[in-house]
Short mmCIF file of C-alpha atoms in Angstrom, two decimals:
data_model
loop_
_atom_site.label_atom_id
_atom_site.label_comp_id
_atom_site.label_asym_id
_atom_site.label_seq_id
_atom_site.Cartn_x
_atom_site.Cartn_y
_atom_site.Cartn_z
CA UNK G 1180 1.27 93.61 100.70
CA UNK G 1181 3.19 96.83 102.04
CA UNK G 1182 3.87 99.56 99.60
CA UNK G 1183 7.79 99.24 99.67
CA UNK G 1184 7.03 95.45 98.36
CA UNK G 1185 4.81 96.83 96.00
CA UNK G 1186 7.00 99.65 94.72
CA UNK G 1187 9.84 97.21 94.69
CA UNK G 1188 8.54 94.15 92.54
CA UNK G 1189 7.18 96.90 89.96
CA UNK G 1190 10.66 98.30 89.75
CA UNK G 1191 12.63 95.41 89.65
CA UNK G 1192 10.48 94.10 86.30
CA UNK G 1193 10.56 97.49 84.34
CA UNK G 1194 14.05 98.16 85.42
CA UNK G 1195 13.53 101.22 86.59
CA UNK G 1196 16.64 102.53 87.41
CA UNK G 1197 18.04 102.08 84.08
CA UNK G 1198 15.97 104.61 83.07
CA UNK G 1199 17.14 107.56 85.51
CA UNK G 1200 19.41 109.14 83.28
CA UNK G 1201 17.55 109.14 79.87
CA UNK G 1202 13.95 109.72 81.33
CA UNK G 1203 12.79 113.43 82.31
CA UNK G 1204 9.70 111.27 84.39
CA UNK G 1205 10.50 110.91 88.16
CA UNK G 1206 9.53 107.13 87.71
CA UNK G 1207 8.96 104.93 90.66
CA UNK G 1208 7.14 106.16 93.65
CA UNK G 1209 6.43 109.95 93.57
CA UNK G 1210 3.76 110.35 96.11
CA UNK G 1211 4.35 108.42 99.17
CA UNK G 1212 5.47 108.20 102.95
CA UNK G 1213 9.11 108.17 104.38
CA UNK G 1214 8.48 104.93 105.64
CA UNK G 1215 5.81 102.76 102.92
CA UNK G 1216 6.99 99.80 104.64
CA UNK G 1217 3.85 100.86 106.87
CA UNK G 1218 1.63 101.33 104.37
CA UNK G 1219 -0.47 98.63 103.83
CA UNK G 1220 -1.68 98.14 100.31
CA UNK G 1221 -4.79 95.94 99.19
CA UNK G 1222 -6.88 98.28 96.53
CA UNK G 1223 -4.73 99.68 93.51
CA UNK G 1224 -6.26 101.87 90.70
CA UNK G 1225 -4.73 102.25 87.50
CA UNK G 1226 -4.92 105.33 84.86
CA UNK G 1227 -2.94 106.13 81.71
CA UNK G 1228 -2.28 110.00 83.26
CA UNK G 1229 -2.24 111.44 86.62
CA UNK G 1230 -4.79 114.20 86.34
CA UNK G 1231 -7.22 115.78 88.54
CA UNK G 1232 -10.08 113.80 86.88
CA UNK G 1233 -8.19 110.09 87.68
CA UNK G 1234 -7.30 111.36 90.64
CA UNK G 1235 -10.57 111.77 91.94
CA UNK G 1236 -12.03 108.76 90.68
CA UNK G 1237 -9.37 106.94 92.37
CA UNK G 1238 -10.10 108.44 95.82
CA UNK G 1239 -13.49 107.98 95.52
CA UNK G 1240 -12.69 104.34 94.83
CA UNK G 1241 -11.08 104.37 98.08
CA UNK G 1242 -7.68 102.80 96.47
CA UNK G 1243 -4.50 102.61 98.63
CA UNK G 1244 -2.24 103.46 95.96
CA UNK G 1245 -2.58 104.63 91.75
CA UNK G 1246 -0.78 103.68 89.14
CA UNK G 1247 0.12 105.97 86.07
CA UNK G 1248 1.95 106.05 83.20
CA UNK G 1249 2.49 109.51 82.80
CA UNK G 1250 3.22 110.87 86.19
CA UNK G 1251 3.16 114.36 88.06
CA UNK G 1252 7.15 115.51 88.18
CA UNK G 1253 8.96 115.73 84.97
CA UNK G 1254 12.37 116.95 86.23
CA UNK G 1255 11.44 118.42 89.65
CA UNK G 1256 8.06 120.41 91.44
CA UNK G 1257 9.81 123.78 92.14
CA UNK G 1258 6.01 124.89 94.04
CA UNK G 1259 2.88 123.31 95.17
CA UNK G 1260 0.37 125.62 93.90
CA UNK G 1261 -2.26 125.84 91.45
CA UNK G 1262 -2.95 122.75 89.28
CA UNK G 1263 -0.32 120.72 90.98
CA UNK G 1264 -1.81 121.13 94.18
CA UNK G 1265 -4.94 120.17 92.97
CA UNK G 1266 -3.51 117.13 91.86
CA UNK G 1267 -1.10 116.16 94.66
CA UNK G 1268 -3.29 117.29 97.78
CA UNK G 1269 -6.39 114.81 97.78
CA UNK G 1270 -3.36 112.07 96.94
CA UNK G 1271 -1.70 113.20 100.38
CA UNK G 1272 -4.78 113.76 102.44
CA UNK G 1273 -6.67 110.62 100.95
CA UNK G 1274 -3.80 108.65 101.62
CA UNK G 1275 -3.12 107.71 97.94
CA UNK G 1276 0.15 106.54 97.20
CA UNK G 1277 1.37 107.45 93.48
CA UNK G 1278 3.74 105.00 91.46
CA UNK G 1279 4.80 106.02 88.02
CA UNK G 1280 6.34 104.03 84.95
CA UNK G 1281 7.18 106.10 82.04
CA UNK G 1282 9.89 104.74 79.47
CA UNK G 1283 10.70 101.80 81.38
CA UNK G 1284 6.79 100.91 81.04
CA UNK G 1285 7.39 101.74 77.19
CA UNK G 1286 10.38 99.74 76.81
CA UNK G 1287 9.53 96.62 78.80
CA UNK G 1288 9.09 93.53 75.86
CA UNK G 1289 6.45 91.86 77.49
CA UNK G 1290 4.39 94.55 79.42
CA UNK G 1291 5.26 97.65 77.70
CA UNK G 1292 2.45 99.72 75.37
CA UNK G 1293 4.44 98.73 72.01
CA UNK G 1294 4.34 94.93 73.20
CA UNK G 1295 0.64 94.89 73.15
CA UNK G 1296 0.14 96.54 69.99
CA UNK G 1297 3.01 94.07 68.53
CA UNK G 1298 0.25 91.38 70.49
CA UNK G 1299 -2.75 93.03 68.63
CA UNK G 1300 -1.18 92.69 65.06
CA UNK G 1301 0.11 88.88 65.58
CA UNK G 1302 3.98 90.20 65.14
CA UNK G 1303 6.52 87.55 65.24
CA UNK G 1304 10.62 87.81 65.40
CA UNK G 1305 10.18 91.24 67.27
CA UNK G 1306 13.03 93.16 68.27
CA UNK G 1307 13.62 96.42 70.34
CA UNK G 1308 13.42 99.83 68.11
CA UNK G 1309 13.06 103.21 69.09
CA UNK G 1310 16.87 103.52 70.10
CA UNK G 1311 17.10 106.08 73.62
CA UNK G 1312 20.19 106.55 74.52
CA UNK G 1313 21.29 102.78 75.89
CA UNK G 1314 17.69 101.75 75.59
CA UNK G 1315 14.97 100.83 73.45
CA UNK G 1316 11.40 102.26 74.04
CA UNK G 1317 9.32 100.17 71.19
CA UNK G 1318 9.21 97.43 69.17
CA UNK G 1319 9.27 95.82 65.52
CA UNK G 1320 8.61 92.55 64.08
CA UNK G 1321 7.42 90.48 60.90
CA UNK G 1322 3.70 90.51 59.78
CA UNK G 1323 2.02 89.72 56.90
CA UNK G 1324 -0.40 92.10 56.82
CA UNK G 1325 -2.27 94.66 54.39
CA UNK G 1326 -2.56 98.62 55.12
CA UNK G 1327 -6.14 98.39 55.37
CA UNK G 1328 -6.03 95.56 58.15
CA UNK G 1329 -3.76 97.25 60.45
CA UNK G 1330 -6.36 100.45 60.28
CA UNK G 1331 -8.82 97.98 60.96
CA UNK G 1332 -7.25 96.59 63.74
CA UNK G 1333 -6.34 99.52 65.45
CA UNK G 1334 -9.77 101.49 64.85
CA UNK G 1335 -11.73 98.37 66.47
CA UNK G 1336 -9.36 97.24 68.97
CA UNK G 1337 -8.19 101.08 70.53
CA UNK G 1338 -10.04 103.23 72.86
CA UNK G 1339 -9.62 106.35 70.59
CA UNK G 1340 -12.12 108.77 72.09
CA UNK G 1341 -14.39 108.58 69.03
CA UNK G 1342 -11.09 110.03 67.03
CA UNK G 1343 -10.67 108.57 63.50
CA UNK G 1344 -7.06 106.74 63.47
CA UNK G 1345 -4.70 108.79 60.86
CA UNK G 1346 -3.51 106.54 57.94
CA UNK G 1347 -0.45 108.10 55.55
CA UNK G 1348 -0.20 105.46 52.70
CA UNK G 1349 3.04 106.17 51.76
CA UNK G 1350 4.48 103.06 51.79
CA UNK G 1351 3.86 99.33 50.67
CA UNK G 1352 0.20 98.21 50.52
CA UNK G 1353 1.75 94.32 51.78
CA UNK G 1354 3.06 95.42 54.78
CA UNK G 1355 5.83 92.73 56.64
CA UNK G 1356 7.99 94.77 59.10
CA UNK G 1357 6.37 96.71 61.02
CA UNK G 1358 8.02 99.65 63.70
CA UNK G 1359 6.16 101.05 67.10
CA UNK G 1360 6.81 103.41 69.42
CA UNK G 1361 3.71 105.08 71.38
CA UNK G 1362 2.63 108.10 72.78
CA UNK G 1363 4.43 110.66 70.34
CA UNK G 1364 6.73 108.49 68.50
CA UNK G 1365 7.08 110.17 65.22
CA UNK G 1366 11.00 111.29 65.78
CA UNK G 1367 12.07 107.50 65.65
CA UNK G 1368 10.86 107.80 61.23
CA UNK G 1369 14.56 107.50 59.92
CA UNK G 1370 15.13 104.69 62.79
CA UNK G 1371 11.67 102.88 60.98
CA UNK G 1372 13.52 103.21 57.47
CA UNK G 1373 17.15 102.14 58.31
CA UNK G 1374 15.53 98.76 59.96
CA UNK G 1375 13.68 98.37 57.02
CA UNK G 1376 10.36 98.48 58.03
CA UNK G 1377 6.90 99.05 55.78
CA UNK G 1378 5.12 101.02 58.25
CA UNK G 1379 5.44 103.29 61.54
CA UNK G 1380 2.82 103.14 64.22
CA UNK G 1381 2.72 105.46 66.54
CA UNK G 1382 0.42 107.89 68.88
CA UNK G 1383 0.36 111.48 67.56
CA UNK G 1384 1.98 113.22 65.06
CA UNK G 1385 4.46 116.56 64.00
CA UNK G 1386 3.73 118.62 60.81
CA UNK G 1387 6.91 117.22 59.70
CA UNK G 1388 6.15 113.87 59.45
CA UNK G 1389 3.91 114.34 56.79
CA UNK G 1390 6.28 115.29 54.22
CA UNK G 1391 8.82 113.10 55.43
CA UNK G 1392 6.96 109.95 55.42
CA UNK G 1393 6.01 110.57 51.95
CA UNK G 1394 9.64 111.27 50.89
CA UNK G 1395 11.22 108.24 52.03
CA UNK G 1396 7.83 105.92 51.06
CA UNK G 1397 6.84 104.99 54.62
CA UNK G 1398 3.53 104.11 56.15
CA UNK G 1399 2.84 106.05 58.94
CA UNK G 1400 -0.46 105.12 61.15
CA UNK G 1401 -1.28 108.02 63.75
CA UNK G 1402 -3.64 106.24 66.54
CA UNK G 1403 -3.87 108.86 69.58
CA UNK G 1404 -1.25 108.99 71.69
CA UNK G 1405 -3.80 107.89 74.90
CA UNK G 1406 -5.38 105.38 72.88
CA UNK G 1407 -1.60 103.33 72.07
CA UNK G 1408 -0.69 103.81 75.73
CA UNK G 1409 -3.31 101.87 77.85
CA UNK G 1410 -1.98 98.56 77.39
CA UNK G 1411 1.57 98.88 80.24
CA UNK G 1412 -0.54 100.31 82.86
CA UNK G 1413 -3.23 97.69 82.12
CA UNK G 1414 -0.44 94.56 82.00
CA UNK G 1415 0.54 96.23 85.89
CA UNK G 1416 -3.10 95.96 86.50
CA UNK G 1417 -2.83 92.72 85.37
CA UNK G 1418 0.45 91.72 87.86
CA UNK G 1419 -1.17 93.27 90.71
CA UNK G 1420 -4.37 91.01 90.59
CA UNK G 1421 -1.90 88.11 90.27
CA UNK G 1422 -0.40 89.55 93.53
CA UNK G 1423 -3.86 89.20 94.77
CA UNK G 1424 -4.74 92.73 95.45
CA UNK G 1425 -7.70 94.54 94.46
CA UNK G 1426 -7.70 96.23 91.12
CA UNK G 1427 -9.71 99.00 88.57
CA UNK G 1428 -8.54 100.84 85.42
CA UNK G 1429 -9.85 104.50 85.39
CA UNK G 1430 -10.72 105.02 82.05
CA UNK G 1431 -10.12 108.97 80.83
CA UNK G 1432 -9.71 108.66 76.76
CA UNK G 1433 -8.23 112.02 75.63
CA UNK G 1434 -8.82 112.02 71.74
CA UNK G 1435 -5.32 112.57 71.22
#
C-alpha cells in the first residue's frame, strides 16, 4: 500500500474534512512528501501523542509511517526550532510519514475513543453528544449500572499511569444514561444534564466542575485524559492490520 491510499481510506472513514472548520488540529497527513503516491507503506506505528519519546520509538521500529491522535500543528508551525524540530526532524530524515486524527477520531461511532468506552460499559441505544459546532465528538447511551461498577470498570480496564480514576458522586447511585466525551471533556456538563444523563465520563478535569457537578446532582468520573484516548488510534491500528500491513502501539501513559 502507497501512502496516498493509506492517507485516503483513513480519511474517507473519519470524515476528515468535515472537521476542517471546527478543529484547531491540522488532521490528515502533516508530515509527508509532495508526492506519497511513491511512498511505499508496509510498517505503521501507532501512539496516542506525537512527542519526542513516540517519535523515537517509532523510528527505531523502523515504521514507514505513525499514527497519532494528537498531532504536531494546531493552527499552523510559524518556525522549526526548538522542541518542534526535535520532533519533526528524525520524522523527515527517518522517512516517517505522520497522519493525524483529532476530533474526527473522537467523533467517529464505531472507532472513536468515546465508542470504546460506550463498548467497555455494555451501553446500548447510544447516540452522539458532545455537540461541536455541526458535529458530535462523544457519545451516550442506556446502562444499568451502579457508581461503583463504572469506577471499577474504568480503574481495571484503563491504562491510567498508576493514577487513581477521580469519582464525584453527585448524582444517582443506579446509574442508566450515561454521557462521554474524552480527553478534557468537562465543558460538555450542562449538555450531560439537558440529555438527561446520570453521569459524565470524561478525561481530566477544571476547578469548576467540581462545584458545578454537585449543583446540578451529576456524576462526574475523571479517568486521565491519555488513559480515555487510546482506544481510536488503537481501532486504526486495528484497520491497518486488516489492510495487511505491519502494526505496533507505542505505549507512553501520561498520568493525566
Amino acid at each position: 500500500m502507497n501512502l496516498a491510499e493509506l492517507t485516503e481510506r483513513y480519511d474517507d472513514r473519519l470524515r476528515t474534512d468535515d472537521f476542517a472548520d471546527i478543529d484547531a488540529s491540522a488532521n490528515g497527513l502533516q508530515v509527508g512528501p509532495n508526492d506519497p503516491e511513491e511512498v511505499d507503506v508496509e510498517r505503521v506505528a501507532f501512539a496516542v501523542d506525537a512527542a519526542e519519546r513516540t517519535i523515537e520509538e517509532a523510528v527505531e521500529w523502523d515504521a514507514d509511517a505513525l499514527v497519532v491522535h494528537h498531532g504536531l500543528s494546531w493552527g499552523g508551525i510559524e518556525r522549526v526550532t526548538d522542541r518542534d524540530y526535535r520532533r519533526i526532524a528524525p520524522l523527515i530524515e527517518n522517512d516517517v510519514a505522520l497522519y493525524v486524527s483529532h476530533l474526527p477520531l473522537d467523533s467517529h461511532p464505531e472507532l472513536g475513543n468515546a465508542a470504546g468506552i460506550a463498548d467497555l460499559l455494555g451501553l446500548e441505544s447510544r447516540e452522539p453528544f458532545g455537540r461541536m459546532g455541526p458535529e458530535h465528538i462523544g457519545q451516550q447511551g442506556h446502562g444499568d449500572l451502579t457508581r461503583a461498577e463504572i469506577g471499577d470498570v474504568l480503574s481495571s480496564e484503563l491504562d491510567t499511569g498508576g493514577r487513581d480514576v477521580q469519582q464525584f458522586d453527585f448524582g444517582p447511585e443506579g446509574i442508566e444514561r450515561v454521557a462521554i466525551v474524552t480527553g478534557s471533556g468537562v465543558d460538555w456538563l450542562d449538555e450531560a444534564v439537558e440529555v438527561g444523563a446520570d453521569a459524565l465520563i470524561t478525561g481530566e478535569g477544571k476547578q469548576k466542575v467540581y462545584h458545578e457537578a454537585r449543583e446540578v446532582g451529576l456524576n462526574v468520573f475523571l479517568a486521565g485524559h491519555y488513559a480515555t484516548e487510546t482506544f481510536g488510534v488503537k481501532s486504526l491500528e486495528s484497520l491497518a492490520e486488516e489492510w495487511g500491513l505491519t502494526t505496533t502501539f507505542i505505549d507512553a501513559p501520561t498520568g493525566l
